[in-house]
Coordinates of C-alpha atoms in Angstrom, one line a residue:
M1 CA 148.2 330.1 134.7
P2 CA 148.7 326.2 135.6
D3 CA 151.6 324.9 136.8
R4 CA 153.2 323.0 133.9
H5 CA 155.5 321.2 136.4
R6 CA 152.9 319.9 138.7
Q7 CA 152.8 315.9 138.5
R8 CA 150.2 314.8 136.2
P9 CA 148.2 311.4 136.8
D10 CA 149.5 308.6 134.7
S11 CA 146.8 307.6 132.4
R12 CA 148.0 303.9 132.3
Q13 CA 147.2 302.7 135.7
K14 CA 148.4 299.2 137.0
A15 CA 147.0 296.8 139.2
G16 CA 147.1 297.7 142.7
T17 CA 147.4 301.2 142.2
K18 CA 145.0 304.1 142.8
P19 CA 143.2 306.2 140.3
G20 CA 145.3 309.3 139.9
T21 CA 148.7 307.9 140.7
T22 CA 151.5 309.7 139.2
H23 CA 154.4 307.8 137.5
E24 CA 156.8 309.0 139.9
Q25 CA 154.5 307.9 142.8
R26 CA 154.3 304.5 141.1
E27 CA 157.9 304.0 140.7
R28 CA 158.5 304.9 144.3
R29 CA 156.0 302.5 145.6
E30 CA 157.6 299.7 143.3
R31 CA 161.1 300.5 144.7
F32 CA 159.5 300.1 148.2
Q33 CA 158.1 296.9 147.5
R34 CA 161.4 295.7 146.0
A35 CA 163.3 297.1 148.9
R36 CA 160.9 295.0 151.3
R37 CA 161.0 291.8 149.4
D38 CA 164.9 292.0 149.6
T39 CA 164.7 292.4 153.5
L40 CA 162.4 289.6 153.7
R41 CA 164.2 286.9 151.3
P42 CA 165.6 284.0 153.2
E43 CA 169.4 283.7 153.3
G44 CA 171.2 280.7 151.7
D45 CA 170.1 278.2 149.3
V46 CA 166.2 278.1 150.2
S47 CA 163.4 277.0 147.8
I48 CA 160.5 279.3 148.1
L49 CA 157.0 277.8 147.1
Y50 CA 153.8 279.3 147.1
G51 CA 150.0 278.4 145.8
W52 CA 147.8 275.7 146.8
H53 CA 148.8 272.7 144.9
T54 CA 152.7 273.6 144.9
V55 CA 152.8 273.9 148.8
K56 CA 150.6 271.1 149.4
A57 CA 152.5 268.8 147.4
A58 CA 155.9 269.9 149.0
L59 CA 154.3 269.4 152.4
A60 CA 153.2 265.8 151.4
N61 CA 156.8 264.9 150.1
P62 CA 158.8 263.5 153.1
E63 CA 161.8 264.2 151.2
R64 CA 161.5 267.9 151.6
H65 CA 162.8 269.5 154.5
V66 CA 160.4 272.5 155.4
R67 CA 162.1 275.5 157.4
K68 CA 158.8 277.8 157.3
L69 CA 155.2 278.0 156.3
L70 CA 152.8 281.0 156.2
A71 CA 149.1 280.4 155.9
T72 CA 145.8 282.8 155.9
E73 CA 143.4 281.4 158.2
N74 CA 141.2 279.9 155.6
A75 CA 144.4 278.4 153.6
A76 CA 145.2 276.8 157.1
R77 CA 141.7 275.8 158.0
R78 CA 141.9 273.9 154.3
L79 CA 145.2 272.0 155.1
K80 CA 143.6 270.7 158.2
E81 CA 140.5 269.7 156.6
E82 CA 142.0 267.8 153.9
N83 CA 144.4 266.1 156.4
V84 CA 147.6 267.8 154.8
P85 CA 150.6 266.7 156.7
L86 CA 152.3 269.7 158.6
P87 CA 156.2 269.1 159.5
V88 CA 156.2 272.5 160.7
A89 CA 153.2 274.4 162.3
P90 CA 152.0 277.3 160.1
E91 CA 152.3 281.0 161.2
I92 CA 149.0 282.4 160.5
V93 CA 149.0 285.7 158.5
R94 CA 147.1 288.1 156.8
P95 CA 147.6 287.8 152.9
T96 CA 149.6 290.9 152.4
A97 CA 152.2 289.4 154.8
I98 CA 152.7 286.8 151.9
A99 CA 152.1 289.0 149.0
E100 CA 155.1 291.5 150.2
R101 CA 157.3 288.6 149.8
L102 CA 156.6 287.7 146.2
S103 CA 156.5 289.4 143.1
P104 CA 153.2 291.6 142.5
D105 CA 151.9 289.1 139.7
A106 CA 152.2 285.9 142.1
V107 CA 149.1 284.5 143.0
H108 CA 149.7 282.5 146.5
Q109 CA 146.3 281.4 147.3
G110 CA 147.0 282.0 151.1
L111 CA 150.4 279.5 151.3
Y112 CA 154.0 280.3 150.9
L113 CA 156.6 277.8 152.1
E114 CA 160.4 277.9 152.5
A115 CA 162.3 274.8 152.4
D116 CA 165.6 273.2 151.2
P117 CA 165.9 272.4 147.6
L118 CA 165.5 269.0 146.8
P119 CA 168.6 266.7 146.0
S120 CA 169.8 266.4 142.6
P121 CA 170.8 262.5 142.2
P122 CA 173.6 262.2 139.7
I123 CA 172.8 261.3 136.1
D124 CA 174.1 257.6 136.3
D125 CA 171.5 257.0 139.2
I126 CA 168.7 257.2 136.4
E127 CA 167.2 254.0 135.9
P128 CA 167.3 252.7 132.4
K129 CA 163.8 252.7 132.0
G130 CA 160.7 254.7 130.7
T131 CA 161.2 258.5 129.2
V132 CA 163.4 261.1 130.5
L133 CA 163.2 264.8 129.3
V134 CA 166.4 266.4 128.5
L135 CA 166.1 270.5 128.6
D136 CA 169.1 272.5 126.1
Q137 CA 169.3 275.4 128.1
I138 CA 165.5 276.4 128.2
T139 CA 165.5 279.4 130.5
D140 CA 161.8 280.5 130.9
P141 CA 160.8 279.4 134.3
H142 CA 157.1 279.2 132.9
N143 CA 158.2 276.9 130.4
V144 CA 160.0 274.6 132.4
G145 CA 157.3 274.6 135.1
A146 CA 154.9 273.7 132.7
I147 CA 157.2 270.7 131.2
F148 CA 157.6 269.4 134.7
R149 CA 153.9 269.5 134.7
S150 CA 153.5 267.5 131.6
A151 CA 156.5 265.0 133.1
A152 CA 154.4 264.2 135.9
A153 CA 151.2 263.7 134.2
F154 CA 152.8 261.3 131.6
G155 CA 155.1 259.2 134.2
A156 CA 158.4 260.8 132.9
T157 CA 161.2 259.0 134.7
A158 CA 163.4 262.4 135.2
I159 CA 164.3 265.8 133.8
V160 CA 167.8 266.8 133.0
T161 CA 169.4 270.2 132.4
T162 CA 172.2 272.1 132.7
A163 CA 173.6 273.9 136.0
R164 CA 173.9 276.9 133.9
H165 CA 171.4 278.6 131.6
S166 CA 168.5 277.1 133.3
P167 CA 166.0 278.7 135.9
E168 CA 166.3 277.4 139.5
A169 CA 163.4 275.2 140.9
T170 CA 161.7 277.6 142.9
G171 CA 159.3 280.6 142.7
V172 CA 157.7 280.6 139.4
L173 CA 158.9 277.6 138.1
A174 CA 157.6 275.8 141.2
K175 CA 154.3 277.6 141.1
S176 CA 154.0 276.7 137.0
A177 CA 154.8 273.2 138.0
S178 CA 151.7 273.0 140.5
G179 CA 153.5 270.4 142.6
A180 CA 155.6 268.2 139.8
L181 CA 158.5 268.9 141.2
E182 CA 157.7 266.6 144.1
H183 CA 157.0 263.6 141.7
V184 CA 159.7 263.9 138.9
P185 CA 163.5 264.4 139.8
L186 CA 165.5 267.3 138.5
I187 CA 169.0 266.0 137.3
T188 CA 171.9 268.9 136.5
V189 CA 174.7 268.2 134.6
Q190 CA 177.6 270.8 134.1
N191 CA 178.0 269.7 130.5
L192 CA 174.8 268.5 128.2
A193 CA 176.9 266.7 125.5
R194 CA 178.7 264.6 128.3
G195 CA 175.2 264.0 129.9
L196 CA 173.6 262.9 126.7
A197 CA 176.6 260.4 126.0
A198 CA 176.2 259.2 129.5
L199 CA 172.6 258.2 129.0
K200 CA 173.7 256.7 125.9
Q201 CA 176.1 254.5 127.7
R202 CA 173.3 253.6 129.7
G203 CA 171.1 252.2 126.8
F204 CA 169.1 255.3 126.1
F205 CA 167.9 255.8 122.7
V206 CA 168.4 259.9 122.4
V207 CA 165.9 262.0 120.2
G208 CA 166.2 265.5 119.6
L209 CA 163.3 267.5 118.9
D210 CA 164.0 270.1 116.2
S211 CA 161.6 271.4 113.3
S212 CA 164.7 270.9 111.2
G213 CA 164.6 267.4 111.9
D214 CA 164.6 264.8 108.8
S215 CA 161.9 262.3 110.5
E216 CA 158.8 262.7 112.2
L217 CA 158.6 261.8 115.8
A218 CA 155.4 259.4 115.4
G219 CA 157.5 257.5 112.5
L220 CA 160.6 256.7 114.5
P221 CA 160.8 253.4 115.9
L222 CA 161.0 254.5 119.4
R223 CA 161.9 252.2 122.3
E224 CA 162.8 252.1 126.1
P225 CA 164.7 253.7 127.4
L226 CA 164.1 256.8 125.6
A227 CA 165.6 260.5 126.1
L228 CA 163.9 263.4 124.6
V229 CA 165.9 266.4 124.1
L230 CA 163.9 270.0 123.5
G231 CA 165.9 273.0 123.0
A232 CA 165.0 276.9 123.8
E233 CA 162.3 278.8 121.9
G234 CA 163.8 280.4 118.7
R235 CA 167.2 279.0 118.8
G236 CA 166.2 275.2 119.0
L237 CA 168.8 272.5 119.9
R238 CA 172.3 273.6 119.6
Q239 CA 174.6 271.9 117.2
L240 CA 176.8 269.9 119.6
T241 CA 173.2 268.5 121.1
K242 CA 172.0 267.8 117.7
D243 CA 175.3 266.0 116.9
T244 CA 175.1 263.7 120.0
C245 CA 171.7 262.7 119.4
D246 CA 170.7 259.2 117.8
H247 CA 168.2 261.2 115.7
V248 CA 166.6 264.4 115.2
A249 CA 163.0 264.4 114.5
R250 CA 160.5 267.1 114.5
L251 CA 156.6 267.0 115.1
A252 CA 153.9 266.6 112.3
L253 CA 151.9 269.7 112.5
P254 CA 149.0 270.2 109.9
G255 CA 148.1 273.8 110.4
A256 CA 149.6 276.8 109.0
I257 CA 152.0 277.6 111.8
Q258 CA 154.9 275.0 112.2
S259 CA 156.2 275.8 115.7
L260 CA 154.9 275.2 119.1
N261 CA 155.8 276.7 122.6
V262 CA 158.4 274.3 124.1
S263 CA 156.3 273.4 126.8
N264 CA 153.4 272.2 124.1
A265 CA 155.9 270.5 122.3
A266 CA 156.9 268.7 125.3
A267 CA 153.5 267.6 126.1
I268 CA 152.8 266.2 122.6
A269 CA 156.0 264.5 122.3
L270 CA 155.4 262.6 125.5
H271 CA 151.9 261.6 124.4
I272 CA 153.6 260.2 121.0
A273 CA 156.3 258.5 122.8
N274 CA 153.9 256.8 125.4
G275 CA 151.7 255.6 122.7
K276 CA 154.6 254.1 120.5
L277 CA 156.2 252.6 123.7
A278 CA 153.0 251.2 125.1
S279 CA 152.2 249.2 121.6
R280 CA 155.8 247.8 121.7
A281 CA 155.2 246.4 125.3

């Protein structure tokens, strides 16, 4: 009779596992990979950056203090061909030497960098001009990274977020931002309501974006300096945040779905704001 206790291959194969791999074998391999990543994780407050655009932008930023750069032969050759400044000499490694330091789904494109985090200026240092984005406890690093990318594309002055309930500007967030962390200052505050009050004292017109808003963003008389406040998906803006804003507005959506991913909403809001501010100039 067949041995009923024999390990059977798991029919749901994951990427990177061989056909016939059992569930127990896969779990054992994942535990080993996690332990290996832990041993390779740098000590202290370090930003881990990977991917071509992310690392290239960091290397070109004189404000970044680079500690370590790992690169495959092809990636190092491309850096040299594009005359990317190298504050430290790259350590040439095989792709697996980078992959083992990152999560299995990370796309590193042959580049891995360890650097000091960029300084976070105080909110009182924000120049009262242009548009600032304020994030009310948005925790998904993919969304925050995409918001950074839109902020850089539309020329936003800064992004303000809370020290707690916000992802760190490293890893997945940095990869999603695709180099935008080097162009848009990140300002962290302990209390968002007090941070918004500080912006208002500096003359900012503070507009919260929420589906419950009484007015459409495109219909408001927007002016510089402008602060657009975005809330977490699902919950939206907290009540105290809404109460602190000068206005709470919504985006006019003509379709059947009346809500957007927060990073998409940020891009549309920046587009509307830039158009209205430019027409007033």
